[in-house]
PDB file of C-alpha atoms in Angstrom:
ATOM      1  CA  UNK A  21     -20.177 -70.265  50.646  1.00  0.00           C
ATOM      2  CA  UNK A  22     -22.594 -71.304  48.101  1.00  0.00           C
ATOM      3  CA  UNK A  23     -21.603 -74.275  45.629  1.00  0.00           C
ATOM      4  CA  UNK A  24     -22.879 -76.398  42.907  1.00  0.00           C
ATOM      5  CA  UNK A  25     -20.669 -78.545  41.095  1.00  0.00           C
ATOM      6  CA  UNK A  26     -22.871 -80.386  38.026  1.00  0.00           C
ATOM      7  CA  UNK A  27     -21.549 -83.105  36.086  1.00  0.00           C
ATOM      8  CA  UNK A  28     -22.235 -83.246  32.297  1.00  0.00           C
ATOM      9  CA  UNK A  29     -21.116 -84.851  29.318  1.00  0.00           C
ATOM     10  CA  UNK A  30     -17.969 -85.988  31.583  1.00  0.00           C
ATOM     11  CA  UNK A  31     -17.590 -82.518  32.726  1.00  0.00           C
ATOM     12  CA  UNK A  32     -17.603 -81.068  36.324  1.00  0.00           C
ATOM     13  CA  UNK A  33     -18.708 -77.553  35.959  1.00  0.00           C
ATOM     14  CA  UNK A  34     -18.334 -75.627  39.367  1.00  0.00           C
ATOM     15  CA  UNK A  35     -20.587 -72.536  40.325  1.00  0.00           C
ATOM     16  CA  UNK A  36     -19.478 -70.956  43.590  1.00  0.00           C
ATOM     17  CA  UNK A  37     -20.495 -67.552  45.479  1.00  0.00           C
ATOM     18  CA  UNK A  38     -18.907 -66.427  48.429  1.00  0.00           C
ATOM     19  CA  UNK A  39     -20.947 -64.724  51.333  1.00  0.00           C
ATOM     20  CA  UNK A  40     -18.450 -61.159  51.892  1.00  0.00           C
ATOM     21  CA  UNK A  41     -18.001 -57.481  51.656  1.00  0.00           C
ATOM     22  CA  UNK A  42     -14.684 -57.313  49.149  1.00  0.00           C
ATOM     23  CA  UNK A  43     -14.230 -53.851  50.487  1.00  0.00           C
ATOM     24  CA  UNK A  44     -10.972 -52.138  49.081  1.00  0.00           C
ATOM     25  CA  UNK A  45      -9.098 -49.797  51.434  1.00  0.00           C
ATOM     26  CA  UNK A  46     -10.082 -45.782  50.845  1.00  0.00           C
ATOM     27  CA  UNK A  47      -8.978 -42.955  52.510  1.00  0.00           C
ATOM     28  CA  UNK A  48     -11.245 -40.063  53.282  1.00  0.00           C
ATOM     29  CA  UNK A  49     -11.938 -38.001  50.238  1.00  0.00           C
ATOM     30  CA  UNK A  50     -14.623 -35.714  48.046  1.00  0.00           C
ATOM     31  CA  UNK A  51     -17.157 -38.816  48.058  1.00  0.00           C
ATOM     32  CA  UNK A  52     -15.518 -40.577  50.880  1.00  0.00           C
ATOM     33  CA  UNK A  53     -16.286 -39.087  54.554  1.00  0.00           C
ATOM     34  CA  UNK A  54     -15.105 -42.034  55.670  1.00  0.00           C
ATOM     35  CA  UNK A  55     -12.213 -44.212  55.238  1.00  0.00           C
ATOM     36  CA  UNK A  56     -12.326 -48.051  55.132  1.00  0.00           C
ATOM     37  CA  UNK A  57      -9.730 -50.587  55.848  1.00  0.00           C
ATOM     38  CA  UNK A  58      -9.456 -53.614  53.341  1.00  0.00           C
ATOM     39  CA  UNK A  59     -10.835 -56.755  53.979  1.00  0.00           C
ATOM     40  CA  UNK A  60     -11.252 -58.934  51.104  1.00  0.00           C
ATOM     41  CA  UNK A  61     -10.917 -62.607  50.396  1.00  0.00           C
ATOM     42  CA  UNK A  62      -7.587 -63.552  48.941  1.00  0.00           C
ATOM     43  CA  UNK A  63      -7.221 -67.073  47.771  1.00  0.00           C
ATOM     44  CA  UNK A  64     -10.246 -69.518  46.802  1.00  0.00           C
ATOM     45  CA  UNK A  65      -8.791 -73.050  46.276  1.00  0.00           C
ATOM     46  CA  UNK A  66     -10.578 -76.403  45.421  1.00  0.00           C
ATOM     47  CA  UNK A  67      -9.381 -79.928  45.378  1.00  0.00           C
ATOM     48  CA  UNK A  68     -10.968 -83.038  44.020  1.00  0.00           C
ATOM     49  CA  UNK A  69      -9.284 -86.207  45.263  1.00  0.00           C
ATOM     50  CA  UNK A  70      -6.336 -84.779  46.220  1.00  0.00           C
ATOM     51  CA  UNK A  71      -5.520 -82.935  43.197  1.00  0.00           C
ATOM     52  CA  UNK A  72      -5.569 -78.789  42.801  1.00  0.00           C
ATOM     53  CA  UNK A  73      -8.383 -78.490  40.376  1.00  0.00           C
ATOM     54  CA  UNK A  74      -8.210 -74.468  40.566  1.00  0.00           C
ATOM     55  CA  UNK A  75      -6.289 -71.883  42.321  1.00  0.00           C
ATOM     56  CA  UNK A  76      -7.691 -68.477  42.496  1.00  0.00           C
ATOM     57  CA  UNK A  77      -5.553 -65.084  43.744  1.00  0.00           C
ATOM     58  CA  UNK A  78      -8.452 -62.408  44.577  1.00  0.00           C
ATOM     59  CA  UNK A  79      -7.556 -58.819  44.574  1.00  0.00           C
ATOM     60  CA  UNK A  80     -10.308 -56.379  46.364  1.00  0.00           C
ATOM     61  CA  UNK A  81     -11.663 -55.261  43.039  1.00  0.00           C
ATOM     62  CA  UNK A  82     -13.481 -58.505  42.610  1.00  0.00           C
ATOM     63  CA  UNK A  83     -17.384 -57.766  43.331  1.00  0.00           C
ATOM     64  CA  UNK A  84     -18.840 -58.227  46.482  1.00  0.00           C
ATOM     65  CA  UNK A  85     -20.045 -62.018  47.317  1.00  0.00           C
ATOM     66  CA  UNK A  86     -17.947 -63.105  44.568  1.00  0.00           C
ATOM     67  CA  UNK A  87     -18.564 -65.341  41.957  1.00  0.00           C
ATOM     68  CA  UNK A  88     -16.866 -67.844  40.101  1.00  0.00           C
ATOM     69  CA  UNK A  89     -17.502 -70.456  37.374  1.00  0.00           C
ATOM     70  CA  UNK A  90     -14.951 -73.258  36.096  1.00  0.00           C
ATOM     71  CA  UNK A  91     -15.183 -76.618  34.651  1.00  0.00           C
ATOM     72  CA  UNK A  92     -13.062 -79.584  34.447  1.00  0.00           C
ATOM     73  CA  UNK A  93     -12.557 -82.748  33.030  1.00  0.00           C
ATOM     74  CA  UNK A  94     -13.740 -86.157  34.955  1.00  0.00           C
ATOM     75  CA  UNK A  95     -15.540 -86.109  37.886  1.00  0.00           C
ATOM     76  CA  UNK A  96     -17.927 -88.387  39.308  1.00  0.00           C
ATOM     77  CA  UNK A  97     -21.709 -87.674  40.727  1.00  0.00           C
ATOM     78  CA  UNK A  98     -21.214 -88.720  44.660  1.00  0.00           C
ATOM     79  CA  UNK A  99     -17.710 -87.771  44.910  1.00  0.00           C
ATOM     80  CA  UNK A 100     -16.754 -85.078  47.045  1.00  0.00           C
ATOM     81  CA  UNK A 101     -15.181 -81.667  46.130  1.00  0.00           C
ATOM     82  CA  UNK A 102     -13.210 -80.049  48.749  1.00  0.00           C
ATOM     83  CA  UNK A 103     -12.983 -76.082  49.148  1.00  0.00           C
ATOM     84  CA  UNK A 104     -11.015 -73.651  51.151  1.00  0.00           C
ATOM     85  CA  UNK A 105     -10.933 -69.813  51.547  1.00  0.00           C
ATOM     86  CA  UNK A 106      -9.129 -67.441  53.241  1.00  0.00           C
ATOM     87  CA  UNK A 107      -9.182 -63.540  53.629  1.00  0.00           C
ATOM     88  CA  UNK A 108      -6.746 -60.875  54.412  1.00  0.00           C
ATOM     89  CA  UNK A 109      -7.915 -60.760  57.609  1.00  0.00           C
ATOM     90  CA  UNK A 110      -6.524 -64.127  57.895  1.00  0.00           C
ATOM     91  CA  UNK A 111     -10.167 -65.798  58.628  1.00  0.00           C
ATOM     92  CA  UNK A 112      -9.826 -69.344  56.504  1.00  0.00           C
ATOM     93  CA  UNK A 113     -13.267 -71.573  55.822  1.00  0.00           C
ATOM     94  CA  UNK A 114     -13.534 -74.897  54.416  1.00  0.00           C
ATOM     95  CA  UNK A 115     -16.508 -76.476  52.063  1.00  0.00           C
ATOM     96  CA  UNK A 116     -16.982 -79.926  50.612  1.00  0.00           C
ATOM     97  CA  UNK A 117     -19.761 -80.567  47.828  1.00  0.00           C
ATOM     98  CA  UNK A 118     -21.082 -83.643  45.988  1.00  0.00           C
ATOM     99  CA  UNK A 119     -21.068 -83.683  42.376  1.00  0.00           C
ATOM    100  CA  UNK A 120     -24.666 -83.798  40.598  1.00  0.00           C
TER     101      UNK A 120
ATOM    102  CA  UNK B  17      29.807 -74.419  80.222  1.00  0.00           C
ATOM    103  CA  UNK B  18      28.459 -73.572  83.440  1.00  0.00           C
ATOM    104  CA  UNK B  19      25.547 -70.833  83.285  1.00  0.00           C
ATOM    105  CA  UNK B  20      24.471 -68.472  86.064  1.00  0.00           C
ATOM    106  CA  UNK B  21      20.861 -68.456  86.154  1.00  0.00           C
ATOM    107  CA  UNK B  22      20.579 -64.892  84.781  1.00  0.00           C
ATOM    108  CA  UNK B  23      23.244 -66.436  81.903  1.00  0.00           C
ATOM    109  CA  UNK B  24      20.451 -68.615  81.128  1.00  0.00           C
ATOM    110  CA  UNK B  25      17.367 -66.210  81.007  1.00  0.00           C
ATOM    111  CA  UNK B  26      19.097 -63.843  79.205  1.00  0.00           C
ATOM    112  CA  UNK B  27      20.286 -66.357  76.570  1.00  0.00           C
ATOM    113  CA  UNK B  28      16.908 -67.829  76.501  1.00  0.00           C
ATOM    114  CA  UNK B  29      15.179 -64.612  75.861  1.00  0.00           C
ATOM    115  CA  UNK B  30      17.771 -63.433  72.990  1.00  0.00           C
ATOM    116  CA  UNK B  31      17.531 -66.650  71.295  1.00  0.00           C
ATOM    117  CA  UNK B  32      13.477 -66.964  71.496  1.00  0.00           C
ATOM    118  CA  UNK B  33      13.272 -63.125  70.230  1.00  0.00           C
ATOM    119  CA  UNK B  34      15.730 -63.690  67.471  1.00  0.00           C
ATOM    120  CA  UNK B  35      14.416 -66.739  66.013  1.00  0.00           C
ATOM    121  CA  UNK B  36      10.687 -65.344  65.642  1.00  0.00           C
ATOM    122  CA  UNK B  37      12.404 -62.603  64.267  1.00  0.00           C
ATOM    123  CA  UNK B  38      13.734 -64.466  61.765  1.00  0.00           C
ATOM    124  CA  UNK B  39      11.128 -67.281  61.043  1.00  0.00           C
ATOM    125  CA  UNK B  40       8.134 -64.610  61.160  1.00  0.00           C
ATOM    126  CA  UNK B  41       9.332 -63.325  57.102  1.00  0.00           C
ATOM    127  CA  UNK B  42       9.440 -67.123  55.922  1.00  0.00           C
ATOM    128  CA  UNK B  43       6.279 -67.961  57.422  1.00  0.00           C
ATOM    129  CA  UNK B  44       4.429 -65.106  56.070  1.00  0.00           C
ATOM    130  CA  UNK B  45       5.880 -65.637  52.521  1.00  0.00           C
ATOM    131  CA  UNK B  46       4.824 -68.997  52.266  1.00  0.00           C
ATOM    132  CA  UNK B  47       1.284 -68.206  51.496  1.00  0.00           C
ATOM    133  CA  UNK B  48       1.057 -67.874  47.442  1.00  0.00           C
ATOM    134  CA  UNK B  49      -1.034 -64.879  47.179  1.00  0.00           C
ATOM    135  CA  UNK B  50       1.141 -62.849  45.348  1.00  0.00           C
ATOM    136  CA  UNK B  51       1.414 -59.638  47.245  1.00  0.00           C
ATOM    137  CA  UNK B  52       3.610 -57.625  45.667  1.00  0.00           C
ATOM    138  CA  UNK B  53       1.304 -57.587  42.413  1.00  0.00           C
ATOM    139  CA  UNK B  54      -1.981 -56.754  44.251  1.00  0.00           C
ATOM    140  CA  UNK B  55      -0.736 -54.326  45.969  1.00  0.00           C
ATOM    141  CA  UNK B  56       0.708 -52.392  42.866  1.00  0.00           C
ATOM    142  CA  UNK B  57      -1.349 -49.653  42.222  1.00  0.00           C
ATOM    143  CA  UNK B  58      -0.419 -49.017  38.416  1.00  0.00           C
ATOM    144  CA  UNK B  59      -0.665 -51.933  35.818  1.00  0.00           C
ATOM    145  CA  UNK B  60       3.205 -51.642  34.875  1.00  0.00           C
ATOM    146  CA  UNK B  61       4.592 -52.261  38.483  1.00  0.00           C
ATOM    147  CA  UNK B  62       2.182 -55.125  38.652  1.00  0.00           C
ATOM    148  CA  UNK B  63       3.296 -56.673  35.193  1.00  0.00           C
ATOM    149  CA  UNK B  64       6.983 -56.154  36.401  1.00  0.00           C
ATOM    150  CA  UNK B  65       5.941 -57.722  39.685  1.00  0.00           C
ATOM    151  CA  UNK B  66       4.502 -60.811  38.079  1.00  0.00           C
ATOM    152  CA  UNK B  67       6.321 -61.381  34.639  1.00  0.00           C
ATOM    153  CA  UNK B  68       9.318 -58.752  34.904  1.00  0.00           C
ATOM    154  CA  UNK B  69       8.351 -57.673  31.456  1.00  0.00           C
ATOM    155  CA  UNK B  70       5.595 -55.801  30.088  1.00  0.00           C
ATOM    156  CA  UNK B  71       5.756 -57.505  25.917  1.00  0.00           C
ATOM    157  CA  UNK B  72       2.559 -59.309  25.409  1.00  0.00           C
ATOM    158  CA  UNK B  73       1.960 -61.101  22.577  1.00  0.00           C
ATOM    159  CA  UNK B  74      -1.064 -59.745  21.047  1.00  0.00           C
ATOM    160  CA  UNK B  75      -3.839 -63.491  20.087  1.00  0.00           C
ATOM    161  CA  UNK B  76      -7.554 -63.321  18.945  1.00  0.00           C
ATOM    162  CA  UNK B  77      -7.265 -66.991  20.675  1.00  0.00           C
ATOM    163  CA  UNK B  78      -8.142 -65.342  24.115  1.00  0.00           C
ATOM    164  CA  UNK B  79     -12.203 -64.992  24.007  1.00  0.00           C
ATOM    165  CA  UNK B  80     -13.740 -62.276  26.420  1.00  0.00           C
ATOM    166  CA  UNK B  81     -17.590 -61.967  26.841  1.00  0.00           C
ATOM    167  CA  UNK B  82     -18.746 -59.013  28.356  1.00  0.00           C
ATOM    168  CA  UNK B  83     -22.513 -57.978  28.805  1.00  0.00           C
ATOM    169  CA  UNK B  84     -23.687 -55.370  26.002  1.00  0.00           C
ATOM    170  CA  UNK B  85     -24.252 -52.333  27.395  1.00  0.00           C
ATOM    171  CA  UNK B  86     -23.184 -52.455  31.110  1.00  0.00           C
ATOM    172  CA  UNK B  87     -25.768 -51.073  33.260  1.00  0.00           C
ATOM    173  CA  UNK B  88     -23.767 -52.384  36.934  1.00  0.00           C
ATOM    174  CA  UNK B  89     -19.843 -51.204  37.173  1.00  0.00           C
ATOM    175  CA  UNK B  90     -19.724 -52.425  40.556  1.00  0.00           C
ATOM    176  CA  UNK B  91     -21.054 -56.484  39.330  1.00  0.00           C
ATOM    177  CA  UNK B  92     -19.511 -56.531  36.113  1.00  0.00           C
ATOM    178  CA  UNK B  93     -19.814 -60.463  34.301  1.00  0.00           C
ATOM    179  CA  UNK B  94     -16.746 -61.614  32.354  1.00  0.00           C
ATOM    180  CA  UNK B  95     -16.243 -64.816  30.735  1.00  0.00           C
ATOM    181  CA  UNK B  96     -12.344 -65.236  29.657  1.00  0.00           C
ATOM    182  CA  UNK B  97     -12.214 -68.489  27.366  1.00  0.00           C
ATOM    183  CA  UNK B  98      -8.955 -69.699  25.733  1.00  0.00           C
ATOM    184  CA  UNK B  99      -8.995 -71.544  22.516  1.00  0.00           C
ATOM    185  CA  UNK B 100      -5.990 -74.139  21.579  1.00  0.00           C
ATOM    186  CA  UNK B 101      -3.426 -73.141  24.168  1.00  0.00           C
ATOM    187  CA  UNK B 102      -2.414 -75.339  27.148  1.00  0.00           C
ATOM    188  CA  UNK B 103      -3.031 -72.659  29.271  1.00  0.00           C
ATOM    189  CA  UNK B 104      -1.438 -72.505  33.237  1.00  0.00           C
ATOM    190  CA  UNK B 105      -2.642 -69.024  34.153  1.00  0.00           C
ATOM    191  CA  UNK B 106      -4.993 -66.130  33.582  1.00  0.00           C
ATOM    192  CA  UNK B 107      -4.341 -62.841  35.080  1.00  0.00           C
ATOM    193  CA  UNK B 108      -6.898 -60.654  34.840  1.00  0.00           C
ATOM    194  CA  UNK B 109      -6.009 -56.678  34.752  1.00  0.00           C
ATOM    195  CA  UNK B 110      -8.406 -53.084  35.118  1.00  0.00           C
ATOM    196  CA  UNK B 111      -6.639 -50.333  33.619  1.00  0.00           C
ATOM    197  CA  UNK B 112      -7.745 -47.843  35.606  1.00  0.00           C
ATOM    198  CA  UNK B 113      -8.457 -49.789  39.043  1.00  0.00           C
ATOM    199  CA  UNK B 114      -6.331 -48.127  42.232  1.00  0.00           C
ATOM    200  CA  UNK B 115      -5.612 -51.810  42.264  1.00  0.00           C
ATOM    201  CA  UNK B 116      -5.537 -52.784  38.378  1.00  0.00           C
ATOM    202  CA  UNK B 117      -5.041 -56.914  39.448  1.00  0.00           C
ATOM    203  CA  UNK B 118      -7.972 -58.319  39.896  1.00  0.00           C
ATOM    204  CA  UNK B 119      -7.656 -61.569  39.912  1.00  0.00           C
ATOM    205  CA  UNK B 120      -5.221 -64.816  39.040  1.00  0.00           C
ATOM    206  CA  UNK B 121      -6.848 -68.074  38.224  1.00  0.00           C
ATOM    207  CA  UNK B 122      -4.043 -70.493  38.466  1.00  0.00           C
ATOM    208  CA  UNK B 123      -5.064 -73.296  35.914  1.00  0.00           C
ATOM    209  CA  UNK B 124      -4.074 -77.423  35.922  1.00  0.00           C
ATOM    210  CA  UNK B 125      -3.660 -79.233  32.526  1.00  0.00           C
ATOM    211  CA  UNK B 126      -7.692 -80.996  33.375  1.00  0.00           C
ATOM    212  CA  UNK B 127      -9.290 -77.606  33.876  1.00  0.00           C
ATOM    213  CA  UNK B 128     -11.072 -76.026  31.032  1.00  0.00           C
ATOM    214  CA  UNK B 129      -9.311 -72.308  30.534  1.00  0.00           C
ATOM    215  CA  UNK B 130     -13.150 -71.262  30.300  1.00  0.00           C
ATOM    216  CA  UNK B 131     -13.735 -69.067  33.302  1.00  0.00           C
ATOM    217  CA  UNK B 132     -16.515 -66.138  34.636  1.00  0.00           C
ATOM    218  CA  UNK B 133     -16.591 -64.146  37.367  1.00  0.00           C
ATOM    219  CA  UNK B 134     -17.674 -60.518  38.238  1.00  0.00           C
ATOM    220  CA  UNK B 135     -15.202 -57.380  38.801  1.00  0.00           C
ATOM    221  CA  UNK B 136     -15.680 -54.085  39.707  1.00  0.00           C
ATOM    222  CA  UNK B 137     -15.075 -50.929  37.073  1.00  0.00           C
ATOM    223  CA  UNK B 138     -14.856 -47.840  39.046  1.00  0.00           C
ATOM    224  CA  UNK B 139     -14.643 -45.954  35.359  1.00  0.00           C
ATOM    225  CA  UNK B 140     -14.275 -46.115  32.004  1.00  0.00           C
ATOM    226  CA  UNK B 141     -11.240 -48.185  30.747  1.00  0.00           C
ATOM    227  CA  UNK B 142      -9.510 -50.983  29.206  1.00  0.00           C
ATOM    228  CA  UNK B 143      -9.693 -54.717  30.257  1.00  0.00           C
ATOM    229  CA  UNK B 144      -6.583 -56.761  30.133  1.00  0.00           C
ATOM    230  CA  UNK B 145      -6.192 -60.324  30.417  1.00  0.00           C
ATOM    231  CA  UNK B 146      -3.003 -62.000  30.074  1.00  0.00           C
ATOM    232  CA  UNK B 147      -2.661 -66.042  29.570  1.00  0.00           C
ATOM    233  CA  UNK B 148       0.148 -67.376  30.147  1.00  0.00           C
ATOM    234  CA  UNK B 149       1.209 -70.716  28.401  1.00  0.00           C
ATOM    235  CA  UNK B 150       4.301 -72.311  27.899  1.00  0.00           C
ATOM    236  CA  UNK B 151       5.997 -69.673  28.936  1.00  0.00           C
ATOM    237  CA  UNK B 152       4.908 -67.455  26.373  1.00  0.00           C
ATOM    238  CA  UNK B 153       2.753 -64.843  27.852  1.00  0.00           C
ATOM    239  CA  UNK B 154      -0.347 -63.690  25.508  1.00  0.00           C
ATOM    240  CA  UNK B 155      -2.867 -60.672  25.660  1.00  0.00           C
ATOM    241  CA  UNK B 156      -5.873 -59.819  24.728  1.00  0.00           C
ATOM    242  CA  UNK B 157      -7.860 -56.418  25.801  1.00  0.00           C
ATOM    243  CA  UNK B 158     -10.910 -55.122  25.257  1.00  0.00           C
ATOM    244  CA  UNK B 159     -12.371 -51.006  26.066  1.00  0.00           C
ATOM    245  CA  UNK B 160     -14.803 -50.793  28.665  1.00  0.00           C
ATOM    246  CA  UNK B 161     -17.245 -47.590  28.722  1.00  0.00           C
ATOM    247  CA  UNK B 162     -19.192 -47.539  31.950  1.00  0.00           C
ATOM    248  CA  UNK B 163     -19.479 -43.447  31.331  1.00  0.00           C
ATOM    249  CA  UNK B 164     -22.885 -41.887  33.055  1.00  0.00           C
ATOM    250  CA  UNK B 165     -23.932 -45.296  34.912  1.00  0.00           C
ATOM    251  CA  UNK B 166     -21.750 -44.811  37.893  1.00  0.00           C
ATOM    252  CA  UNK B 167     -24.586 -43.570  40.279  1.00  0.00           C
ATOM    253  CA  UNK B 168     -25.210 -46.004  42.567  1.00  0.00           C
TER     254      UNK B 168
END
């Protein structure tokens, strides 16, 4: 997981990208000789000092390595910003930042 | 009560097998995700999943920025910002997805309702998002046409 969270203007603005496939589940078809099984990630949640700044529900038609931008009010440069995934595959992986 | 010892195992093993059975639904529910909607595969099951209703109210106070023309339907850049509404969630919908959800972004009262990401278009269609705020649930849409670049 790749995050920067800048602080401006007494604004936290969070850029994140998430390393992963966000494959959808297809069954074998014309253009398909294959069929894949989902696996995509399903929540994205961050925290800053103990309080839900943002909650995202994923669905697998959300592009590969996927990307996300938010801001919010306060913040301080130093302070920590906690993040947690998880996928349908049930594989859950944590992140902490400091603001810029 | 006086137990035999096969009483016991057999009590044991009922008990054990029934309460797993039981606690296995409430543990998997807990998790937020909201499955039901995801899963839908057209947009009105998943608006009936999520809202039980499918009466939007039609606002030019929901912003969306899409790239002019699109030339990747597989990385496709959205901005979704909200002006003057104390917003607590933005559902994001593809028409024409197997999967029309994309994506919820679940929203406190310090967050900005100013938000981008990238979804995938498999073909030409409409883009939905839906705010919802104070319990009033608003729309705004916008046509997609992604015709002759699917070739990747």
């Amino acid at each position: 997981m790749e995050v920067k969270a800048k602080l401006y203007n007494d604004i936290t603005t969070v850029r994140l990208k998430v390393q992963h496939l966000m494959q959808a589940a297809t069954e074998v078809g014309k253009n398909m000789p294959i069929s894949t099984e989902a696996n995509y990630v399903q929540e994205i949640n961050c925290e800053y000092q103990g309080k839900k700044v943002i909650q995202i529900q994923l669905g697998p038609y959300i592009s590969d390595n996927p990307f996300f931008e938010f801001s919010f009010k306060g913040g301080a440069k130093g302070e920590t910003l906690k993040l947690r995934w998880n996928d349908n595959l049930g594989v859950v992986k944590k992140h902490e930042v400091f603001i810029d | 009560m006086n137990l035999t010892r096969r009483q016991f195992i057999k009590l044991i093993t009922i008990s054990t097998t029934s309460l797993t059975a039981f606690f296995h639904p409430i543990y998997s529910y807990a998790t937020t995700w909201q499955s039901r909607a995801f899963n839908a595969k057209t947009l009105t099951r998943s608006y009936m999943a999520l809202f039980s209703t499918t009466e939007f109210i039609t606002t030019s106070k929901i912003l969306l920025r899409l790239p002019e023309p699109l030339n990747n339907s597989s990385k496709l850049p959205l901005t979704v910002k909200v002006k003057k509404l104390n917003v607590e969630s933005i559902y994001i919908f593809v028409r024409d997805n197997p999967q029309p959800l994309a994506a919820i972004f679940t929203i406190p009262t310090k967050t900005l309702p100013h938000i981008s990401t990238q979804i995938k278009v498999n073909k030409s269609t409409e883009l939905i998002v839906i705010v919802k705020s104070a319990n009033k649930l608003y729309k705004a849409s916008r046509t997609i046409n992604v015709a002759g670049l699917n070739c990747g």
